[in-house]
Short mmCIF file of C-alpha atoms in Angstrom, two decimals:
data_model
loop_
_atom_site.label_atom_id
_atom_site.label_comp_id
_atom_site.label_asym_id
_atom_site.label_seq_id
_atom_site.Cartn_x
_atom_site.Cartn_y
_atom_site.Cartn_z
CA MET A 210 -7.42 -53.31 -24.58
CA VAL A 211 -9.35 -50.62 -26.40
CA ARG A 212 -9.93 -47.52 -24.33
CA PRO A 213 -12.73 -44.98 -24.94
CA PRO A 214 -11.80 -41.43 -26.06
CA GLY A 215 -10.76 -39.29 -23.11
CA ASN A 216 -13.51 -36.76 -23.68
CA VAL A 217 -16.36 -39.29 -23.37
CA PRO A 218 -17.45 -40.00 -19.78
CA VAL A 219 -18.20 -43.66 -19.16
CA THR A 220 -20.45 -44.61 -16.28
CA PRO A 221 -20.32 -48.12 -14.77
CA ARG A 222 -23.75 -48.89 -16.22
CA LEU A 223 -22.75 -47.85 -19.74
CA ALA A 224 -19.42 -49.71 -19.48
CA GLY A 225 -21.34 -52.84 -18.44
CA ALA A 226 -23.72 -52.47 -21.34
CA VAL A 227 -20.76 -52.17 -23.75
CA ALA A 228 -19.13 -55.33 -22.37
CA ALA A 229 -22.41 -57.27 -22.54
CA LEU A 230 -23.06 -56.18 -26.11
CA LEU A 231 -19.55 -57.16 -27.23
CA ALA A 232 -20.03 -60.61 -25.69
CA VAL A 233 -23.37 -61.05 -27.46
CA ALA A 234 -21.82 -59.86 -30.72
CA ALA A 235 -19.10 -62.48 -30.46
CA VAL A 236 -21.59 -65.29 -29.95
CA THR A 237 -23.82 -63.99 -32.75
CA ALA A 238 -20.86 -63.83 -35.14
CA LEU A 239 -20.08 -67.50 -34.53
CA ALA A 240 -23.71 -68.51 -34.95
CA ALA A 241 -24.18 -66.48 -38.12
CA GLN A 242 -21.14 -67.68 -40.10
CA GLY A 243 -21.98 -67.50 -43.77
CA ALA A 244 -24.60 -64.76 -43.37
CA THR A 245 -23.96 -61.71 -45.51
CA ALA A 246 -24.64 -58.17 -44.32
CA ALA A 247 -25.75 -55.46 -46.72
CA PRO A 248 -22.91 -53.04 -47.62
CA GLY A 249 -22.19 -50.66 -44.76
CA ARG A 250 -24.32 -52.51 -42.24
CA PRO A 251 -22.70 -54.18 -39.21
CA ASP A 252 -24.99 -57.21 -39.02
CA PRO A 253 -26.99 -59.47 -41.36
CA HIS A 254 -30.46 -58.28 -40.27
CA PRO A 255 -32.45 -56.93 -43.23
CA VAL A 256 -33.37 -53.25 -43.29
CA GLY A 257 -37.04 -53.97 -42.69
CA ALA A 258 -36.51 -56.60 -39.98
CA GLY A 259 -39.02 -54.93 -37.66
CA GLU A 260 -41.70 -54.91 -40.33
CA GLY A 261 -41.99 -58.67 -40.68
CA ALA A 262 -42.96 -61.35 -38.18
CA PRO A 263 -41.17 -61.69 -34.84
CA PRO A 264 -38.55 -62.05 -33.55
CA TRP A 265 -37.58 -58.43 -34.15
CA PRO A 266 -33.87 -57.72 -33.62
CA ALA A 267 -32.38 -54.58 -32.15
CA PRO A 268 -31.58 -52.06 -34.91
CA ALA A 269 -28.19 -52.36 -36.56
CA ASP A 270 -27.73 -48.57 -36.36
CA PRO A 271 -28.95 -47.45 -32.91
CA ALA A 272 -28.14 -43.78 -33.52
CA ALA A 273 -30.19 -43.63 -36.72
CA ALA A 274 -33.04 -45.47 -35.01
CA ALA A 275 -33.01 -43.04 -32.10
CA ASP A 276 -33.03 -40.12 -34.51
CA ALA A 277 -36.05 -41.61 -36.30
CA ALA A 278 -37.83 -41.70 -32.92
CA GLY A 279 -36.97 -38.07 -32.21
CA LEU A 280 -34.46 -38.99 -29.50
CA LYS A 281 -30.97 -37.56 -29.02
CA MET A 282 -28.09 -39.91 -28.27
CA LEU A 283 -26.11 -39.09 -25.11
CA SER A 284 -22.52 -39.71 -24.04
CA ALA A 285 -23.76 -40.85 -20.61
CA GLU A 286 -27.07 -41.78 -19.00
CA GLY A 287 -29.20 -38.79 -18.02
CA MET A 288 -30.26 -38.80 -14.38
CA VAL A 289 -32.81 -35.98 -14.15
CA GLN A 290 -35.56 -38.42 -15.11
CA HIS A 291 -34.84 -42.06 -14.22
CA THR A 292 -37.74 -44.51 -14.49
CA HIS A 293 -38.42 -48.07 -15.60
CA THR A 294 -41.38 -49.60 -17.43
CA HIS A 295 -41.89 -53.26 -18.28
CA LEU A 296 -43.17 -54.33 -21.71
CA ASP A 297 -44.71 -57.70 -22.57
CA ILE A 298 -45.65 -58.58 -26.15
CA LEU A 299 -47.80 -61.65 -26.78
CA VAL A 300 -48.70 -62.97 -30.23
CA ASP A 301 -51.27 -65.75 -30.14
CA GLY A 302 -50.19 -66.47 -26.58
CA ARG A 303 -46.47 -66.68 -27.35
CA PRO A 304 -44.12 -64.07 -25.85
CA VAL A 305 -42.01 -61.94 -28.16
CA THR A 306 -38.55 -61.04 -26.89
CA VAL A 307 -37.72 -57.38 -26.44
CA PRO A 308 -34.02 -57.45 -27.38
CA ALA A 309 -31.13 -56.07 -25.40
CA SER A 310 -29.25 -52.92 -26.41
CA ILE A 311 -32.06 -51.06 -28.11
CA GLY A 312 -30.85 -47.47 -27.95
CA ILE A 313 -27.24 -48.39 -27.09
CA ASP A 314 -24.48 -47.64 -29.61
CA ALA A 315 -21.62 -49.55 -28.00
CA PRO A 316 -18.90 -48.86 -30.61
CA HIS A 317 -19.38 -45.10 -30.22
CA LEU A 318 -20.14 -45.15 -26.46
CA LEU A 319 -23.51 -43.47 -26.96
CA ILE A 320 -26.85 -44.19 -25.32
CA SER A 321 -30.42 -43.02 -25.91
CA PRO A 322 -32.70 -41.73 -23.12
CA LEU A 323 -34.85 -44.81 -23.93
CA HIS A 324 -32.96 -48.08 -23.96
CA THR A 325 -32.80 -51.71 -22.91
CA HIS A 326 -29.88 -53.40 -21.16
CA ASP A 327 -31.12 -56.99 -21.46
CA THR A 328 -33.99 -59.13 -22.74
CA SER A 329 -36.15 -58.78 -19.61
CA GLY A 330 -38.54 -56.34 -21.31
CA VAL A 331 -37.56 -53.51 -18.95
CA ILE A 332 -37.43 -50.15 -20.75
CA HIS A 333 -35.06 -47.72 -19.06
CA VAL A 334 -35.80 -43.99 -19.21
CA GLU A 335 -32.63 -42.12 -18.25
CA SER A 336 -32.96 -38.56 -19.47
CA PRO A 337 -31.12 -35.29 -18.73
CA LYS A 338 -34.48 -33.49 -18.79
CA ARG A 339 -38.06 -34.32 -17.85
CA ALA A 340 -40.47 -35.31 -20.61
CA ASP A 341 -43.35 -37.65 -21.36
CA PHE A 342 -41.67 -40.48 -23.25
CA THR A 343 -44.10 -42.78 -25.04
CA LEU A 344 -44.33 -46.40 -26.05
CA GLY A 345 -44.54 -45.18 -29.65
CA GLN A 346 -41.11 -43.54 -29.33
CA PHE A 347 -39.61 -46.75 -27.98
CA MET A 348 -41.18 -48.86 -30.73
CA ALA A 349 -39.97 -46.38 -33.37
CA GLU A 350 -36.48 -46.65 -31.89
CA TRP A 351 -36.82 -50.44 -32.09
CA ARG A 352 -38.00 -49.96 -35.70
CA VAL A 353 -41.14 -52.01 -35.03
CA PRO A 354 -44.26 -50.17 -36.30
CA LEU A 355 -47.11 -49.86 -33.80
CA SER A 356 -50.65 -48.55 -34.31
CA THR A 357 -54.20 -49.43 -33.33
CA ASP A 358 -54.23 -52.45 -35.64
CA ARG A 359 -50.59 -53.25 -36.32
CA ILE A 360 -47.40 -54.34 -34.59
CA GLY A 361 -44.38 -55.01 -36.78
CA GLY A 362 -45.62 -56.80 -39.87
CA LEU A 363 -48.61 -58.32 -38.04
CA HIS A 364 -52.08 -56.87 -38.49
CA ALA A 365 -55.39 -57.17 -36.68
CA GLY A 366 -58.53 -58.17 -38.55
CA GLY A 367 -59.97 -61.41 -39.84
CA GLY A 368 -60.84 -62.56 -36.36
CA ARG A 369 -57.70 -61.20 -34.68
CA ARG A 370 -57.38 -58.13 -32.46
CA LEU A 371 -54.54 -56.04 -31.09
CA LYS A 372 -55.13 -54.74 -27.58
CA ALA A 373 -52.99 -52.82 -25.14
CA TYR A 374 -53.09 -53.06 -21.35
CA VAL A 375 -51.47 -51.05 -18.60
CA ASN A 376 -51.28 -52.84 -15.26
CA GLY A 377 -53.92 -55.29 -16.49
CA ARG A 378 -56.42 -52.66 -17.64
CA ALA A 379 -57.34 -52.29 -21.31
CA VAL A 380 -56.29 -49.00 -22.91
CA ALA A 381 -58.39 -47.51 -25.70
CA GLY A 382 -56.93 -45.72 -28.72
CA ASN A 383 -53.51 -45.94 -30.29
CA PRO A 384 -51.13 -47.83 -27.97
CA ALA A 385 -48.26 -45.74 -29.31
CA ALA A 386 -49.58 -42.86 -27.18
CA ILE A 387 -49.09 -44.74 -23.88
CA VAL A 388 -46.71 -42.78 -21.64
CA LEU A 389 -43.90 -44.77 -20.04
CA ARG A 390 -44.34 -44.40 -16.28
CA GLU A 391 -42.40 -45.77 -13.33
CA ARG A 392 -43.00 -49.49 -12.76
CA ASP A 393 -45.99 -49.73 -15.09
CA GLU A 394 -46.59 -53.08 -16.77
CA ILE A 395 -47.55 -52.63 -20.43
CA ALA A 396 -48.85 -55.60 -22.42
CA LEU A 397 -49.43 -55.62 -26.18
CA VAL A 398 -51.54 -58.62 -27.12
CA LEU A 399 -52.32 -59.74 -30.67
CA THR A 400 -54.63 -62.75 -30.64
CA ARG A 401 -57.93 -64.25 -31.77
CA ASP A 402 -61.11 -62.44 -30.78
CA THR A 403 -62.18 -65.54 -28.85
CA ASP A 404 -59.00 -65.74 -26.75
CA THR A 405 -59.81 -65.30 -23.05
CA ARG A 406 -56.37 -66.00 -21.58
CA PRO A 407 -55.33 -63.49 -18.89
CA VAL A 408 -52.77 -60.82 -19.74
CA PRO A 409 -49.82 -59.78 -17.55
CA ALA A 410 -50.97 -57.25 -14.95
CA SER A 411 -47.71 -56.78 -13.05
CA TYR A 412 -44.00 -57.47 -13.15
CA ALA A 413 -41.75 -58.88 -10.45
CA TRP A 414 -39.27 -56.03 -10.25
CA PRO A 415 -35.76 -57.07 -9.18
CA SER A 416 -34.03 -55.19 -6.40
CA GLY A 417 -32.10 -52.20 -7.63
CA LEU A 418 -34.66 -51.10 -10.20
#
């Protein structure tokens, strides 16, 4: 059994995240036999995976991704600011999975103030200090570009539009500027201009969150 270094505190939540990630990694390794990773990279996802079409995997190097988003990795979850926001992404009516373990570096027992524990779409903000964390920071950490007319490698135009909603209400401007607030439901919707399907306006929060 591999034990963490003695000088790194491990909370039950972080320990659970590590165990879950190792289990997923084992399954992925079996499913991806024959895939070749680029030198120095721990998985076969290409460098620009978040710049193509979905699905968009969690970054292979969570620490580098957090740094690119202006976030500092922590040895334990911060508890000064502890909130949860739910994110839905719909492309032509089809949901896009927000992957688990964004912002979690399991091998080094490090975690970002913005992270995901599972594929529910819940973004956890667990910070040692108070700040306005934004959707743009989370998407940068995921390595999926987001702007007024782009998400990942998908662009608006030609009869398609990208719109953002918070609790069912349309938000004008760059969706990257949306602040992550407690129990908000954020929906990013890329679809045809003529699409009138309703967008998610709420999320059924499980007990304990």
